[in-house]
């Protein structure tokens, strides 16, 4: 029977799907905030920090798993909470500007999921493709022009848009990725909780290793 290691393999967070999607969301959020949120706005910093927190806590939790499964579980839940906060910020952005919040079955999001963008460049290319779909035969864009907006100056009562601007597409694309990241994290938390319940943490492992060593020497 293979001997149980006191310090198990840990730190493989870069291979986690939750980390990969959260990292893409972070990169997209930095780009989104620089383009569509006033840099002086508190919302700008909060969104970027929430996105960063999601990435960092997944990584820290993975590293902490060496000696504390409890800490790994806690930090993974913190990451999940940070991304949920970011989801609300994107939803607020759409609602306060009267921009459409697309259903998952919307053709634009269906094409987005088919593309499976893994970089900011691929994400931007999807937006450009969707914008081209909304261009009339004379080369004019049917959507209203995107501008950098100070969210404090936009009335909540502004009417809903009839077409999809770049800001609208970017926010909806980010939300789609956030839903995916949260799905992966929910599964990850459930698996961690199940393992912790069955196997315990570092203290229980230390006891098992010591017991096994005594038996071997005996």
PDB file of C-alpha atoms in Angstrom:
ATOM      1  CA  UNK A   1       0.000   0.000   0.000  1.00  0.00           C
ATOM      2  CA  UNK A   2       1.405   3.384  -0.981  1.00  0.00           C
ATOM      3  CA  UNK A   3       2.453   5.525   1.954  1.00  0.00           C
ATOM      4  CA  UNK A   4       0.315   8.625   2.501  1.00  0.00           C
ATOM      5  CA  UNK A   5       2.443  11.812   2.204  1.00  0.00           C
ATOM      6  CA  UNK A   6       2.269  14.316   5.042  1.00  0.00           C
ATOM      7  CA  UNK A   7       2.301  17.206   2.554  1.00  0.00           C
ATOM      8  CA  UNK A   8       0.125  16.289  -0.456  1.00  0.00           C
ATOM      9  CA  UNK A   9       0.542  17.688  -3.942  1.00  0.00           C
ATOM     10  CA  UNK A  10      -0.725  21.241  -4.021  1.00  0.00           C
ATOM     11  CA  UNK A  11      -0.521  24.523  -5.910  1.00  0.00           C
ATOM     12  CA  UNK A  12      -1.757  23.261  -9.277  1.00  0.00           C
ATOM     13  CA  UNK A  13      -4.207  26.135  -9.563  1.00  0.00           C
ATOM     14  CA  UNK A  14      -3.158  27.075 -13.109  1.00  0.00           C
ATOM     15  CA  UNK A  15      -4.753  23.864 -14.356  1.00  0.00           C
ATOM     16  CA  UNK A  16      -8.078  24.597 -12.655  1.00  0.00           C
ATOM     17  CA  UNK A  17     -10.844  25.656 -15.055  1.00  0.00           C
ATOM     18  CA  UNK A  18     -12.138  28.044 -12.396  1.00  0.00           C
ATOM     19  CA  UNK A  19      -8.763  29.823 -12.306  1.00  0.00           C
ATOM     20  CA  UNK A  20      -8.417  29.984 -16.093  1.00  0.00           C
ATOM     21  CA  UNK A  21     -11.860  31.532 -16.586  1.00  0.00           C
ATOM     22  CA  UNK A  22     -11.478  33.877 -13.603  1.00  0.00           C
ATOM     23  CA  UNK A  23      -8.140  35.105 -14.951  1.00  0.00           C
ATOM     24  CA  UNK A  24      -9.735  35.851 -18.324  1.00  0.00           C
ATOM     25  CA  UNK A  25     -12.556  37.698 -16.557  1.00  0.00           C
ATOM     26  CA  UNK A  26      -9.947  39.771 -14.696  1.00  0.00           C
ATOM     27  CA  UNK A  27      -8.174  40.769 -17.921  1.00  0.00           C
ATOM     28  CA  UNK A  28     -11.487  41.590 -19.605  1.00  0.00           C
ATOM     29  CA  UNK A  29     -12.668  43.612 -16.604  1.00  0.00           C
ATOM     30  CA  UNK A  30      -9.527  45.770 -16.606  1.00  0.00           C
ATOM     31  CA  UNK A  31     -10.118  46.514 -20.306  1.00  0.00           C
ATOM     32  CA  UNK A  32     -13.849  47.063 -19.772  1.00  0.00           C
ATOM     33  CA  UNK A  33     -13.384  49.496 -16.876  1.00  0.00           C
ATOM     34  CA  UNK A  34     -10.715  51.495 -18.711  1.00  0.00           C
ATOM     35  CA  UNK A  35     -13.065  51.860 -21.681  1.00  0.00           C
ATOM     36  CA  UNK A  36     -16.494  52.355 -20.133  1.00  0.00           C
ATOM     37  CA  UNK A  37     -16.076  53.407 -16.485  1.00  0.00           C
ATOM     38  CA  UNK A  38     -14.669  56.747 -15.387  1.00  0.00           C
ATOM     39  CA  UNK A  39     -11.210  56.115 -13.923  1.00  0.00           C
ATOM     40  CA  UNK A  40     -12.032  58.501 -11.083  1.00  0.00           C
ATOM     41  CA  UNK A  41     -15.080  56.454 -10.164  1.00  0.00           C
ATOM     42  CA  UNK A  42     -15.005  54.205  -7.118  1.00  0.00           C
ATOM     43  CA  UNK A  43     -16.814  51.593  -9.218  1.00  0.00           C
ATOM     44  CA  UNK A  44     -13.795  51.377 -11.526  1.00  0.00           C
ATOM     45  CA  UNK A  45     -11.493  50.309  -8.704  1.00  0.00           C
ATOM     46  CA  UNK A  46     -14.079  48.074  -7.042  1.00  0.00           C
ATOM     47  CA  UNK A  47     -14.732  46.074 -10.207  1.00  0.00           C
ATOM     48  CA  UNK A  48     -11.038  45.577 -10.938  1.00  0.00           C
ATOM     49  CA  UNK A  49     -10.327  44.581  -7.339  1.00  0.00           C
ATOM     50  CA  UNK A  50     -13.260  42.145  -7.228  1.00  0.00           C
ATOM     51  CA  UNK A  51     -11.996  40.490 -10.420  1.00  0.00           C
ATOM     52  CA  UNK A  52      -8.463  40.327  -9.027  1.00  0.00           C
ATOM     53  CA  UNK A  53      -9.710  38.909  -5.727  1.00  0.00           C
ATOM     54  CA  UNK A  54     -11.399  36.063  -7.564  1.00  0.00           C
ATOM     55  CA  UNK A  55      -8.134  35.068  -9.245  1.00  0.00           C
ATOM     56  CA  UNK A  56      -5.860  35.577  -6.246  1.00  0.00           C
ATOM     57  CA  UNK A  57      -8.006  33.664  -3.779  1.00  0.00           C
ATOM     58  CA  UNK A  58      -8.264  30.628  -6.040  1.00  0.00           C
ATOM     59  CA  UNK A  59      -4.457  30.588  -6.268  1.00  0.00           C
ATOM     60  CA  UNK A  60      -3.925  31.192  -2.537  1.00  0.00           C
ATOM     61  CA  UNK A  61      -6.446  28.515  -1.644  1.00  0.00           C
ATOM     62  CA  UNK A  62      -4.676  25.999  -3.857  1.00  0.00           C
ATOM     63  CA  UNK A  63      -1.331  26.767  -2.215  1.00  0.00           C
ATOM     64  CA  UNK A  64      -2.820  26.695   1.293  1.00  0.00           C
ATOM     65  CA  UNK A  65      -4.158  23.197   0.697  1.00  0.00           C
ATOM     66  CA  UNK A  66      -0.738  21.784   1.611  1.00  0.00           C
ATOM     67  CA  UNK A  67      -1.351  22.316   5.316  1.00  0.00           C
ATOM     68  CA  UNK A  68      -4.957  23.499   5.606  1.00  0.00           C
ATOM     69  CA  UNK A  69      -7.890  22.106   3.671  1.00  0.00           C
ATOM     70  CA  UNK A  70     -10.085  24.350   5.772  1.00  0.00           C
ATOM     71  CA  UNK A  71      -8.224  27.435   4.541  1.00  0.00           C
ATOM     72  CA  UNK A  72      -8.406  26.183   0.950  1.00  0.00           C
ATOM     73  CA  UNK A  73     -12.166  25.842   1.266  1.00  0.00           C
ATOM     74  CA  UNK A  74     -12.487  29.286   2.872  1.00  0.00           C
ATOM     75  CA  UNK A  75     -10.398  31.065   0.233  1.00  0.00           C
ATOM     76  CA  UNK A  76     -12.215  29.327  -2.614  1.00  0.00           C
ATOM     77  CA  UNK A  77     -15.493  30.559  -1.147  1.00  0.00           C
ATOM     78  CA  UNK A  78     -14.026  34.085  -0.907  1.00  0.00           C
ATOM     79  CA  UNK A  79     -13.158  33.860  -4.614  1.00  0.00           C
ATOM     80  CA  UNK A  80     -16.721  32.809  -5.376  1.00  0.00           C
ATOM     81  CA  UNK A  81     -18.113  35.730  -3.366  1.00  0.00           C
ATOM     82  CA  UNK A  82     -15.820  38.204  -5.152  1.00  0.00           C
ATOM     83  CA  UNK A  83     -16.993  37.050  -8.558  1.00  0.00           C
ATOM     84  CA  UNK A  84     -20.626  37.264  -7.445  1.00  0.00           C
ATOM     85  CA  UNK A  85     -19.978  40.866  -6.420  1.00  0.00           C
ATOM     86  CA  UNK A  86     -18.488  41.525  -9.852  1.00  0.00           C
ATOM     87  CA  UNK A  87     -21.556  40.010 -11.520  1.00  0.00           C
ATOM     88  CA  UNK A  88     -23.737  42.529  -9.695  1.00  0.00           C
ATOM     89  CA  UNK A  89     -21.518  45.387 -10.881  1.00  0.00           C
ATOM     90  CA  UNK A  90     -21.888  44.324 -14.513  1.00  0.00           C
ATOM     91  CA  UNK A  91     -25.640  43.912 -14.066  1.00  0.00           C
ATOM     92  CA  UNK A  92     -25.832  47.378 -12.497  1.00  0.00           C
ATOM     93  CA  UNK A  93     -23.883  48.812 -15.428  1.00  0.00           C
ATOM     94  CA  UNK A  94     -26.426  47.440 -17.886  1.00  0.00           C
ATOM     95  CA  UNK A  95     -29.493  48.356 -15.845  1.00  0.00           C
ATOM     96  CA  UNK A  96     -28.444  51.924 -15.034  1.00  0.00           C
ATOM     97  CA  UNK A  97     -27.735  52.665 -18.681  1.00  0.00           C
ATOM     98  CA  UNK A  98     -30.829  50.995 -20.043  1.00  0.00           C
ATOM     99  CA  UNK A  99     -28.752  48.392 -21.880  1.00  0.00           C
ATOM    100  CA  UNK A 100     -30.092  44.931 -22.594  1.00  0.00           C
ATOM    101  CA  UNK A 101     -29.266  42.038 -20.284  1.00  0.00           C
ATOM    102  CA  UNK A 102     -29.256  39.132 -22.708  1.00  0.00           C
ATOM    103  CA  UNK A 103     -30.774  35.733 -22.057  1.00  0.00           C
ATOM    104  CA  UNK A 104     -28.332  32.795 -22.289  1.00  0.00           C
ATOM    105  CA  UNK A 105     -30.173  31.644 -25.422  1.00  0.00           C
ATOM    106  CA  UNK A 106     -29.703  34.993 -27.218  1.00  0.00           C
ATOM    107  CA  UNK A 107     -28.031  34.449 -30.632  1.00  0.00           C
ATOM    108  CA  UNK A 108     -25.109  36.729 -29.724  1.00  0.00           C
ATOM    109  CA  UNK A 109     -24.357  34.738 -26.563  1.00  0.00           C
ATOM    110  CA  UNK A 110     -24.883  31.461 -28.389  1.00  0.00           C
ATOM    111  CA  UNK A 111     -22.186  32.517 -30.844  1.00  0.00           C
ATOM    112  CA  UNK A 112     -20.039  33.705 -27.941  1.00  0.00           C
ATOM    113  CA  UNK A 113     -20.166  30.281 -26.282  1.00  0.00           C
ATOM    114  CA  UNK A 114     -19.386  28.628 -29.596  1.00  0.00           C
ATOM    115  CA  UNK A 115     -16.303  30.821 -30.034  1.00  0.00           C
ATOM    116  CA  UNK A 116     -15.067  30.019 -26.475  1.00  0.00           C
ATOM    117  CA  UNK A 117     -12.708  33.025 -26.322  1.00  0.00           C
ATOM    118  CA  UNK A 118      -9.661  32.379 -24.163  1.00  0.00           C
ATOM    119  CA  UNK A 119      -7.926  35.736 -24.555  1.00  0.00           C
ATOM    120  CA  UNK A 120      -8.883  39.395 -24.410  1.00  0.00           C
ATOM    121  CA  UNK A 121      -8.099  39.660 -28.116  1.00  0.00           C
ATOM    122  CA  UNK A 122     -10.527  36.832 -28.934  1.00  0.00           C
ATOM    123  CA  UNK A 123     -13.152  38.460 -26.715  1.00  0.00           C
ATOM    124  CA  UNK A 124     -12.709  41.780 -28.560  1.00  0.00           C
ATOM    125  CA  UNK A 125     -12.913  39.982 -31.908  1.00  0.00           C
ATOM    126  CA  UNK A 126     -16.304  38.506 -30.932  1.00  0.00           C
ATOM    127  CA  UNK A 127     -17.583  41.978 -30.065  1.00  0.00           C
ATOM    128  CA  UNK A 128     -16.409  43.314 -33.416  1.00  0.00           C
ATOM    129  CA  UNK A 129     -18.100  40.438 -35.250  1.00  0.00           C
ATOM    130  CA  UNK A 130     -21.378  41.132 -33.477  1.00  0.00           C
ATOM    131  CA  UNK A 131     -21.087  44.838 -34.247  1.00  0.00           C
ATOM    132  CA  UNK A 132     -20.618  44.023 -37.928  1.00  0.00           C
ATOM    133  CA  UNK A 133     -23.833  42.012 -37.837  1.00  0.00           C
ATOM    134  CA  UNK A 134     -25.638  45.195 -36.773  1.00  0.00           C
ATOM    135  CA  UNK A 135     -24.244  47.295 -39.619  1.00  0.00           C
ATOM    136  CA  UNK A 136     -26.546  48.306 -42.439  1.00  0.00           C
ATOM    137  CA  UNK A 137     -25.799  47.938 -46.145  1.00  0.00           C
ATOM    138  CA  UNK A 138     -24.238  51.404 -46.386  1.00  0.00           C
ATOM    139  CA  UNK A 139     -21.684  50.686 -43.675  1.00  0.00           C
ATOM    140  CA  UNK A 140     -23.454  52.652 -40.982  1.00  0.00           C
ATOM    141  CA  UNK A 141     -23.734  51.099 -37.559  1.00  0.00           C
ATOM    142  CA  UNK A 142     -27.306  50.771 -36.392  1.00  0.00           C
ATOM    143  CA  UNK A 143     -26.348  50.938 -32.705  1.00  0.00           C
ATOM    144  CA  UNK A 144     -25.770  54.124 -30.786  1.00  0.00           C
ATOM    145  CA  UNK A 145     -22.187  55.267 -30.407  1.00  0.00           C
ATOM    146  CA  UNK A 146     -20.308  54.068 -27.328  1.00  0.00           C
ATOM    147  CA  UNK A 147     -18.721  56.748 -25.207  1.00  0.00           C
ATOM    148  CA  UNK A 148     -16.836  56.771 -21.939  1.00  0.00           C
ATOM    149  CA  UNK A 149     -19.501  57.290 -19.314  1.00  0.00           C
ATOM    150  CA  UNK A 150     -19.403  58.580 -15.765  1.00  0.00           C
ATOM    151  CA  UNK A 151     -22.020  56.301 -14.181  1.00  0.00           C
ATOM    152  CA  UNK A 152     -23.082  58.992 -11.701  1.00  0.00           C
ATOM    153  CA  UNK A 153     -24.374  61.123 -14.588  1.00  0.00           C
ATOM    154  CA  UNK A 154     -26.553  58.494 -16.264  1.00  0.00           C
ATOM    155  CA  UNK A 155     -30.226  58.479 -15.288  1.00  0.00           C
ATOM    156  CA  UNK A 156     -31.555  55.072 -14.254  1.00  0.00           C
ATOM    157  CA  UNK A 157     -34.745  55.798 -16.165  1.00  0.00           C
ATOM    158  CA  UNK A 158     -32.975  55.903 -19.541  1.00  0.00           C
ATOM    159  CA  UNK A 159     -34.910  53.830 -22.047  1.00  0.00           C
ATOM    160  CA  UNK A 160     -33.730  50.370 -23.109  1.00  0.00           C
ATOM    161  CA  UNK A 161     -31.501  50.120 -26.158  1.00  0.00           C
ATOM    162  CA  UNK A 162     -32.948  48.577 -29.274  1.00  0.00           C
ATOM    163  CA  UNK A 163     -29.619  47.188 -30.491  1.00  0.00           C
ATOM    164  CA  UNK A 164     -26.337  45.984 -29.073  1.00  0.00           C
ATOM    165  CA  UNK A 165     -23.513  48.457 -28.543  1.00  0.00           C
ATOM    166  CA  UNK A 166     -19.949  47.437 -27.786  1.00  0.00           C
ATOM    167  CA  UNK A 167     -20.448  48.222 -24.088  1.00  0.00           C
ATOM    168  CA  UNK A 168     -23.610  46.128 -24.010  1.00  0.00           C
ATOM    169  CA  UNK A 169     -21.896  43.190 -25.682  1.00  0.00           C
ATOM    170  CA  UNK A 170     -18.801  43.437 -23.489  1.00  0.00           C
ATOM    171  CA  UNK A 171     -20.820  43.457 -20.277  1.00  0.00           C
ATOM    172  CA  UNK A 172     -22.977  40.532 -21.385  1.00  0.00           C
ATOM    173  CA  UNK A 173     -19.942  38.558 -22.524  1.00  0.00           C
ATOM    174  CA  UNK A 174     -18.251  39.172 -19.176  1.00  0.00           C
ATOM    175  CA  UNK A 175     -21.397  38.035 -17.373  1.00  0.00           C
ATOM    176  CA  UNK A 176     -21.464  34.836 -19.415  1.00  0.00           C
ATOM    177  CA  UNK A 177     -17.871  34.092 -18.390  1.00  0.00           C
ATOM    178  CA  UNK A 178     -18.628  34.970 -14.785  1.00  0.00           C
ATOM    179  CA  UNK A 179     -21.526  32.518 -14.736  1.00  0.00           C
ATOM    180  CA  UNK A 180     -19.153  29.849 -16.036  1.00  0.00           C
ATOM    181  CA  UNK A 181     -16.473  30.676 -13.452  1.00  0.00           C
ATOM    182  CA  UNK A 182     -19.033  30.595 -10.641  1.00  0.00           C
ATOM    183  CA  UNK A 183     -20.312  27.240 -11.879  1.00  0.00           C
ATOM    184  CA  UNK A 184     -16.797  25.797 -11.739  1.00  0.00           C
ATOM    185  CA  UNK A 185     -16.235  27.289  -8.285  1.00  0.00           C
ATOM    186  CA  UNK A 186     -19.512  25.905  -6.953  1.00  0.00           C
ATOM    187  CA  UNK A 187     -18.433  22.431  -8.076  1.00  0.00           C
ATOM    188  CA  UNK A 188     -14.974  22.995  -6.632  1.00  0.00           C
ATOM    189  CA  UNK A 189     -16.345  24.073  -3.242  1.00  0.00           C
ATOM    190  CA  UNK A 190     -18.702  21.092  -3.132  1.00  0.00           C
ATOM    191  CA  UNK A 191     -15.820  18.703  -3.900  1.00  0.00           C
ATOM    192  CA  UNK A 192     -13.567  20.318  -1.305  1.00  0.00           C
ATOM    193  CA  UNK A 193     -16.290  20.133   1.342  1.00  0.00           C
ATOM    194  CA  UNK A 194     -16.926  16.475   0.547  1.00  0.00           C
ATOM    195  CA  UNK A 195     -13.221  15.621   0.749  1.00  0.00           C
ATOM    196  CA  UNK A 196     -12.827  17.524   4.005  1.00  0.00           C
ATOM    197  CA  UNK A 197     -15.785  15.696   5.521  1.00  0.00           C
ATOM    198  CA  UNK A 198     -14.424  12.290   4.483  1.00  0.00           C
ATOM    199  CA  UNK A 199     -10.689  12.761   5.013  1.00  0.00           C
ATOM    200  CA  UNK A 200     -10.345  15.702   7.385  1.00  0.00           C
ATOM    201  CA  UNK A 201      -7.519  18.219   7.164  1.00  0.00           C
ATOM    202  CA  UNK A 202      -3.835  18.451   8.058  1.00  0.00           C
ATOM    203  CA  UNK A 203      -4.357  17.412  11.695  1.00  0.00           C
ATOM    204  CA  UNK A 204      -6.118  14.198  10.691  1.00  0.00           C
ATOM    205  CA  UNK A 205      -3.497  13.468   8.028  1.00  0.00           C
ATOM    206  CA  UNK A 206      -0.687  14.021  10.546  1.00  0.00           C
ATOM    207  CA  UNK A 207      -2.344  11.538  12.900  1.00  0.00           C
ATOM    208  CA  UNK A 208      -2.700   8.946  10.128  1.00  0.00           C
ATOM    209  CA  UNK A 209       0.931   9.353   9.024  1.00  0.00           C
ATOM    210  CA  UNK A 210       2.234   9.057  12.589  1.00  0.00           C
ATOM    211  CA  UNK A 211       0.085   6.007  13.227  1.00  0.00           C
ATOM    212  CA  UNK A 212       1.295   4.362  10.040  1.00  0.00           C
ATOM    213  CA  UNK A 213       4.947   5.090  10.955  1.00  0.00           C
ATOM    214  CA  UNK A 214       4.517   3.497  14.400  1.00  0.00           C
ATOM    215  CA  UNK A 215       3.009   0.390  12.852  1.00  0.00           C
ATOM    216  CA  UNK A 216       5.859   0.161  10.354  1.00  0.00           C
ATOM    217  CA  UNK A 217       8.518   0.467  13.063  1.00  0.00           C
ATOM    218  CA  UNK A 218       6.627  -1.896  15.344  1.00  0.00           C
TER     219      UNK A 218
END
